[in-house]
Amino acid sequence: MVATLLRAYCLSVQFIVRFVGRSVSYLVPLLAFVVAFEVFSRYVLNRPTIWAYDLSLFIFAYIAALGGAFAQQKQAHINVDILYLKVSERTRRLFNLLTYALAIYFMLVLIDISYDKLLEALKYNYRRQSEWAPHMHHFWVMMISAGGLMAVQLLAQWLEDIYALISGRELFVERESNNDEY
């Protein structure tokens, strides 16, 4: 029963994180277009835009922050392999438990700070200090979403490791390898 609930939670998180990660990947061509358009406007037309720099910053932030949980799911983040690969699987799982717990704590702090910043941005109508001056509240909504997404992904991996340590078995017998391509 517990294993079934854990599997359901982990599979739900995997689906959502994969969906968001793949969705924000479609922003990469948009980012390239905005940057290319700015270069064309500035150097060919000699008429730089007032919006391209800010927009490219926001798009890049969305890609990086919302794609972070997908990178975590794919285990694409940096690891200290020189130590990690020399220890047993059980010790690796213990390392994971510690690092995932610290990362979840950091994500909760990030969410809390971002929520306060969101309320402040809405209350005072904060805008980016540039000529275009776009609103900033969407950025804080994205940071809350990205922090939450990363936290639930880390929790899913944490639960998988806890289950393996306690039961001595993997939560998932087979890992999806064919359908998990980028």
PDB file of C-alpha atoms in Angstrom:
ATOM      1  CA  MET A   1       0.000   0.000   0.000  1.00  0.00           C
ATOM      2  CA  VAL A   2       2.768   2.461   0.976  1.00  0.00           C
ATOM      3  CA  ALA A   3       4.817   1.493  -2.064  1.00  0.00           C
ATOM      4  CA  THR A   4       1.794   2.071  -4.312  1.00  0.00           C
ATOM      5  CA  LEU A   5       1.225   5.553  -2.858  1.00  0.00           C
ATOM      6  CA  LEU A   6       4.916   6.414  -3.178  1.00  0.00           C
ATOM      7  CA  ARG A   7       4.967   5.199  -6.778  1.00  0.00           C
ATOM      8  CA  ALA A   8       1.856   7.239  -7.588  1.00  0.00           C
ATOM      9  CA  TYR A   9       3.386  10.376  -6.068  1.00  0.00           C
ATOM     10  CA  CYS A  10       6.745   9.877  -7.789  1.00  0.00           C
ATOM     11  CA  LEU A  11       5.191   9.111 -11.179  1.00  0.00           C
ATOM     12  CA  SER A  12       2.921  12.177 -10.899  1.00  0.00           C
ATOM     13  CA  VAL A  13       5.883  14.386 -10.065  1.00  0.00           C
ATOM     14  CA  GLN A  14       7.939  12.856 -12.886  1.00  0.00           C
ATOM     15  CA  PHE A  15       5.136  13.564 -15.351  1.00  0.00           C
ATOM     16  CA  ILE A  16       4.638  17.184 -14.249  1.00  0.00           C
ATOM     17  CA  VAL A  17       8.353  17.963 -14.113  1.00  0.00           C
ATOM     18  CA  ARG A  18       8.928  16.368 -17.516  1.00  0.00           C
ATOM     19  CA  PHE A  19       5.990  18.318 -18.985  1.00  0.00           C
ATOM     20  CA  VAL A  20       7.206  21.655 -17.596  1.00  0.00           C
ATOM     21  CA  GLY A  21      10.830  20.966 -18.529  1.00  0.00           C
ATOM     22  CA  ARG A  22       9.973  20.070 -22.088  1.00  0.00           C
ATOM     23  CA  SER A  23       7.545  22.983 -22.352  1.00  0.00           C
ATOM     24  CA  VAL A  24      10.087  25.606 -21.298  1.00  0.00           C
ATOM     25  CA  SER A  25      12.563  24.136 -23.764  1.00  0.00           C
ATOM     26  CA  TYR A  26      10.384  25.674 -26.469  1.00  0.00           C
ATOM     27  CA  LEU A  27      11.389  29.079 -25.124  1.00  0.00           C
ATOM     28  CA  VAL A  28      14.982  28.537 -26.302  1.00  0.00           C
ATOM     29  CA  PRO A  29      14.238  29.361 -29.973  1.00  0.00           C
ATOM     30  CA  LEU A  30      12.221  32.376 -28.812  1.00  0.00           C
ATOM     31  CA  LEU A  31      15.211  33.547 -26.769  1.00  0.00           C
ATOM     32  CA  ALA A  32      17.483  33.097 -29.790  1.00  0.00           C
ATOM     33  CA  PHE A  33      15.052  35.060 -31.952  1.00  0.00           C
ATOM     34  CA  VAL A  34      14.827  37.956 -29.457  1.00  0.00           C
ATOM     35  CA  VAL A  35      18.612  38.183 -29.192  1.00  0.00           C
ATOM     36  CA  ALA A  36      19.064  37.930 -32.970  1.00  0.00           C
ATOM     37  CA  PHE A  37      16.388  40.567 -33.529  1.00  0.00           C
ATOM     38  CA  GLU A  38      18.126  42.921 -31.103  1.00  0.00           C
ATOM     39  CA  VAL A  39      21.470  42.402 -32.837  1.00  0.00           C
ATOM     40  CA  PHE A  40      19.832  43.038 -36.230  1.00  0.00           C
ATOM     41  CA  SER A  41      18.007  46.141 -34.954  1.00  0.00           C
ATOM     42  CA  ARG A  42      21.076  47.554 -33.256  1.00  0.00           C
ATOM     43  CA  TYR A  43      23.766  46.894 -35.845  1.00  0.00           C
ATOM     44  CA  VAL A  44      21.926  46.731 -39.172  1.00  0.00           C
ATOM     45  CA  LEU A  45      19.039  49.162 -38.655  1.00  0.00           C
ATOM     46  CA  ASN A  46      20.929  51.275 -36.107  1.00  0.00           C
ATOM     47  CA  ARG A  47      17.735  51.344 -34.012  1.00  0.00           C
ATOM     48  CA  PRO A  48      18.149  49.277 -30.821  1.00  0.00           C
ATOM     49  CA  THR A  49      14.986  48.165 -29.067  1.00  0.00           C
ATOM     50  CA  ILE A  50      14.091  49.160 -25.520  1.00  0.00           C
ATOM     51  CA  TRP A  51      12.567  45.782 -24.732  1.00  0.00           C
ATOM     52  CA  ALA A  52      14.804  43.011 -26.130  1.00  0.00           C
ATOM     53  CA  TYR A  53      17.386  43.004 -23.333  1.00  0.00           C
ATOM     54  CA  ASP A  54      14.790  42.775 -20.553  1.00  0.00           C
ATOM     55  CA  LEU A  55      12.751  40.195 -22.422  1.00  0.00           C
ATOM     56  CA  SER A  56      15.814  38.028 -23.066  1.00  0.00           C
ATOM     57  CA  LEU A  57      16.710  38.188 -19.364  1.00  0.00           C
ATOM     58  CA  PHE A  58      13.209  37.088 -18.370  1.00  0.00           C
ATOM     59  CA  ILE A  59      13.084  34.279 -20.944  1.00  0.00           C
ATOM     60  CA  PHE A  60      16.494  32.991 -19.858  1.00  0.00           C
ATOM     61  CA  ALA A  61      15.421  33.108 -16.198  1.00  0.00           C
ATOM     62  CA  TYR A  62      12.274  31.132 -17.022  1.00  0.00           C
ATOM     63  CA  ILE A  63      14.273  28.507 -18.921  1.00  0.00           C
ATOM     64  CA  ALA A  64      16.924  28.143 -16.217  1.00  0.00           C
ATOM     65  CA  ALA A  65      14.617  28.193 -13.191  1.00  0.00           C
ATOM     66  CA  LEU A  66      11.748  26.104 -14.532  1.00  0.00           C
ATOM     67  CA  GLY A  67      14.144  23.687 -16.236  1.00  0.00           C
ATOM     68  CA  GLY A  68      16.046  23.074 -12.996  1.00  0.00           C
ATOM     69  CA  ALA A  69      13.663  20.394 -11.736  1.00  0.00           C
ATOM     70  CA  PHE A  70      13.879  18.597 -15.092  1.00  0.00           C
ATOM     71  CA  ALA A  71      17.679  18.698 -14.868  1.00  0.00           C
ATOM     72  CA  GLN A  72      17.398  17.280 -11.333  1.00  0.00           C
ATOM     73  CA  GLN A  73      15.118  14.523 -12.599  1.00  0.00           C
ATOM     74  CA  LYS A  74      17.714  13.647 -15.245  1.00  0.00           C
ATOM     75  CA  GLN A  75      20.481  13.858 -12.602  1.00  0.00           C
ATOM     76  CA  ALA A  76      22.216  16.457 -14.750  1.00  0.00           C
ATOM     77  CA  HIS A  77      23.308  18.702 -11.891  1.00  0.00           C
ATOM     78  CA  ILE A  78      26.887  18.774 -10.676  1.00  0.00           C
ATOM     79  CA  ASN A  79      27.949  16.058  -8.267  1.00  0.00           C
ATOM     80  CA  VAL A  80      31.227  15.412  -6.466  1.00  0.00           C
ATOM     81  CA  ASP A  81      31.833  12.173  -8.330  1.00  0.00           C
ATOM     82  CA  ILE A  82      35.331  11.591  -7.000  1.00  0.00           C
ATOM     83  CA  LEU A  83      33.812  10.756  -3.607  1.00  0.00           C
ATOM     84  CA  TYR A  84      30.305   9.719  -4.648  1.00  0.00           C
ATOM     85  CA  LEU A  85      31.377   6.955  -7.037  1.00  0.00           C
ATOM     86  CA  LYS A  86      33.860   5.390  -4.587  1.00  0.00           C
ATOM     87  CA  VAL A  87      31.277   4.575  -1.895  1.00  0.00           C
ATOM     88  CA  SER A  88      28.631   1.860  -1.726  1.00  0.00           C
ATOM     89  CA  GLU A  89      25.119   2.297  -3.100  1.00  0.00           C
ATOM     90  CA  ARG A  90      23.768   2.533   0.458  1.00  0.00           C
ATOM     91  CA  THR A  91      26.206   5.344   1.318  1.00  0.00           C
ATOM     92  CA  ARG A  92      25.273   7.145  -1.915  1.00  0.00           C
ATOM     93  CA  ARG A  93      21.651   7.009  -0.871  1.00  0.00           C
ATOM     94  CA  LEU A  94      22.568   8.453   2.523  1.00  0.00           C
ATOM     95  CA  PHE A  95      24.482  11.264   0.774  1.00  0.00           C
ATOM     96  CA  ASN A  96      21.408  11.841  -1.377  1.00  0.00           C
ATOM     97  CA  LEU A  97      19.137  12.028   1.660  1.00  0.00           C
ATOM     98  CA  LEU A  98      21.300  14.717   3.204  1.00  0.00           C
ATOM     99  CA  THR A  99      21.740  16.766   0.038  1.00  0.00           C
ATOM    100  CA  TYR A 100      18.081  16.465  -0.988  1.00  0.00           C
ATOM    101  CA  ALA A 101      16.958  17.536   2.489  1.00  0.00           C
ATOM    102  CA  LEU A 102      19.248  20.575   2.368  1.00  0.00           C
ATOM    103  CA  ALA A 103      18.102  21.408  -1.151  1.00  0.00           C
ATOM    104  CA  ILE A 104      14.423  21.114  -0.154  1.00  0.00           C
ATOM    105  CA  TYR A 105      15.080  23.464   2.759  1.00  0.00           C
ATOM    106  CA  PHE A 106      16.760  25.920   0.380  1.00  0.00           C
ATOM    107  CA  MET A 107      13.781  25.687  -1.997  1.00  0.00           C
ATOM    108  CA  LEU A 108      11.369  26.417   0.856  1.00  0.00           C
ATOM    109  CA  VAL A 109      13.428  29.471   1.810  1.00  0.00           C
ATOM    110  CA  LEU A 110      13.451  30.544  -1.850  1.00  0.00           C
ATOM    111  CA  ILE A 111       9.662  30.168  -2.036  1.00  0.00           C
ATOM    112  CA  ASP A 112       9.175  32.155   1.170  1.00  0.00           C
ATOM    113  CA  ILE A 113      11.412  35.013   0.004  1.00  0.00           C
ATOM    114  CA  SER A 114       9.867  34.993  -3.460  1.00  0.00           C
ATOM    115  CA  TYR A 115       6.374  35.132  -1.985  1.00  0.00           C
ATOM    116  CA  ASP A 116       7.322  38.183   0.087  1.00  0.00           C
ATOM    117  CA  LYS A 117       8.873  39.774  -3.013  1.00  0.00           C
ATOM    118  CA  LEU A 118       5.726  39.003  -5.019  1.00  0.00           C
ATOM    119  CA  LEU A 119       3.512  40.722  -2.460  1.00  0.00           C
ATOM    120  CA  GLU A 120       5.876  43.685  -2.406  1.00  0.00           C
ATOM    121  CA  ALA A 121       5.984  43.877  -6.202  1.00  0.00           C
ATOM    122  CA  LEU A 122       2.184  43.843  -6.379  1.00  0.00           C
ATOM    123  CA  LYS A 123       1.733  46.347  -3.570  1.00  0.00           C
ATOM    124  CA  TYR A 124       4.219  48.884  -4.949  1.00  0.00           C
ATOM    125  CA  ASN A 125       3.811  48.053  -8.650  1.00  0.00           C
ATOM    126  CA  TYR A 126       7.517  47.260  -9.013  1.00  0.00           C
ATOM    127  CA  ARG A 127       8.977  47.440 -12.464  1.00  0.00           C
ATOM    128  CA  ARG A 128      12.394  46.620 -13.815  1.00  0.00           C
ATOM    129  CA  GLN A 129      14.610  49.695 -13.800  1.00  0.00           C
ATOM    130  CA  SER A 130      15.045  50.101 -17.514  1.00  0.00           C
ATOM    131  CA  GLU A 131      13.631  52.249 -20.268  1.00  0.00           C
ATOM    132  CA  TRP A 132      10.993  49.632 -21.054  1.00  0.00           C
ATOM    133  CA  ALA A 133      10.189  49.130 -17.326  1.00  0.00           C
ATOM    134  CA  PRO A 134       8.260  45.829 -17.429  1.00  0.00           C
ATOM    135  CA  HIS A 135       6.368  44.641 -14.353  1.00  0.00           C
ATOM    136  CA  MET A 136       8.274  42.336 -12.006  1.00  0.00           C
ATOM    137  CA  HIS A 137       5.473  40.347 -10.329  1.00  0.00           C
ATOM    138  CA  HIS A 138       5.482  37.590 -13.008  1.00  0.00           C
ATOM    139  CA  PHE A 139       9.133  36.899 -12.204  1.00  0.00           C
ATOM    140  CA  TRP A 140       8.333  36.179  -8.561  1.00  0.00           C
ATOM    141  CA  VAL A 141       5.395  33.952  -9.515  1.00  0.00           C
ATOM    142  CA  MET A 142       7.802  32.008 -11.721  1.00  0.00           C
ATOM    143  CA  MET A 143      10.357  31.735  -8.891  1.00  0.00           C
ATOM    144  CA  ILE A 144       7.694  30.377  -6.523  1.00  0.00           C
ATOM    145  CA  SER A 145       6.615  27.868  -9.182  1.00  0.00           C
ATOM    146  CA  ALA A 146      10.195  26.845  -9.972  1.00  0.00           C
ATOM    147  CA  GLY A 147      11.075  26.446  -6.285  1.00  0.00           C
ATOM    148  CA  GLY A 148       7.947  24.369  -5.688  1.00  0.00           C
ATOM    149  CA  LEU A 149       8.611  22.210  -8.715  1.00  0.00           C
ATOM    150  CA  MET A 150      12.186  21.580  -7.622  1.00  0.00           C
ATOM    151  CA  ALA A 151      11.065  20.827  -4.054  1.00  0.00           C
ATOM    152  CA  VAL A 152       8.523  18.193  -5.118  1.00  0.00           C
ATOM    153  CA  GLN A 153      11.081  16.626  -7.492  1.00  0.00           C
ATOM    154  CA  LEU A 154      13.662  16.458  -4.708  1.00  0.00           C
ATOM    155  CA  LEU A 155      11.057  15.035  -2.328  1.00  0.00           C
ATOM    156  CA  ALA A 156      10.176  12.320  -4.849  1.00  0.00           C
ATOM    157  CA  GLN A 157      13.836  11.323  -5.144  1.00  0.00           C
ATOM    158  CA  TRP A 158      14.241  11.525  -1.370  1.00  0.00           C
ATOM    159  CA  LEU A 159      11.269   9.178  -0.902  1.00  0.00           C
ATOM    160  CA  GLU A 160      12.695   6.744  -3.463  1.00  0.00           C
ATOM    161  CA  ASP A 161      15.981   6.607  -1.538  1.00  0.00           C
ATOM    162  CA  ILE A 162      14.219   6.242   1.836  1.00  0.00           C
ATOM    163  CA  TYR A 163      12.130   3.386   0.453  1.00  0.00           C
ATOM    164  CA  ALA A 164      15.221   1.627  -0.915  1.00  0.00           C
ATOM    165  CA  LEU A 165      17.123   2.039   2.349  1.00  0.00           C
ATOM    166  CA  ILE A 166      14.261   0.736   4.492  1.00  0.00           C
ATOM    167  CA  SER A 167      12.951  -2.058   2.258  1.00  0.00           C
ATOM    168  CA  GLY A 168      16.162  -3.031   0.504  1.00  0.00           C
ATOM    169  CA  ARG A 169      14.295  -2.850  -2.826  1.00  0.00           C
ATOM    170  CA  GLU A 170      13.961  -0.240  -5.534  1.00  0.00           C
ATOM    171  CA  LEU A 171      10.641   1.599  -5.673  1.00  0.00           C
ATOM    172  CA  PHE A 172      10.620   1.196  -9.444  1.00  0.00           C
ATOM    173  CA  VAL A 173      11.775  -2.152 -10.813  1.00  0.00           C
ATOM    174  CA  GLU A 174      12.424  -0.778 -14.289  1.00  0.00           C
ATOM    175  CA  ARG A 175      13.435   2.774 -15.014  1.00  0.00           C
ATOM    176  CA  GLU A 176      11.911   4.314 -18.096  1.00  0.00           C
ATOM    177  CA  SER A 177      14.911   4.584 -20.348  1.00  0.00           C
ATOM    178  CA  ASN A 178      13.404   4.692 -23.812  1.00  0.00           C
ATOM    179  CA  ASN A 179      10.792   7.375 -23.151  1.00  0.00           C
ATOM    180  CA  ASP A 180      12.984   9.551 -20.959  1.00  0.00           C
ATOM    181  CA  GLU A 181      14.995  11.180 -23.716  1.00  0.00           C
ATOM    182  CA  TYR A 182      15.294  14.929 -23.741  1.00  0.00           C
TER     183      TYR A 182
END
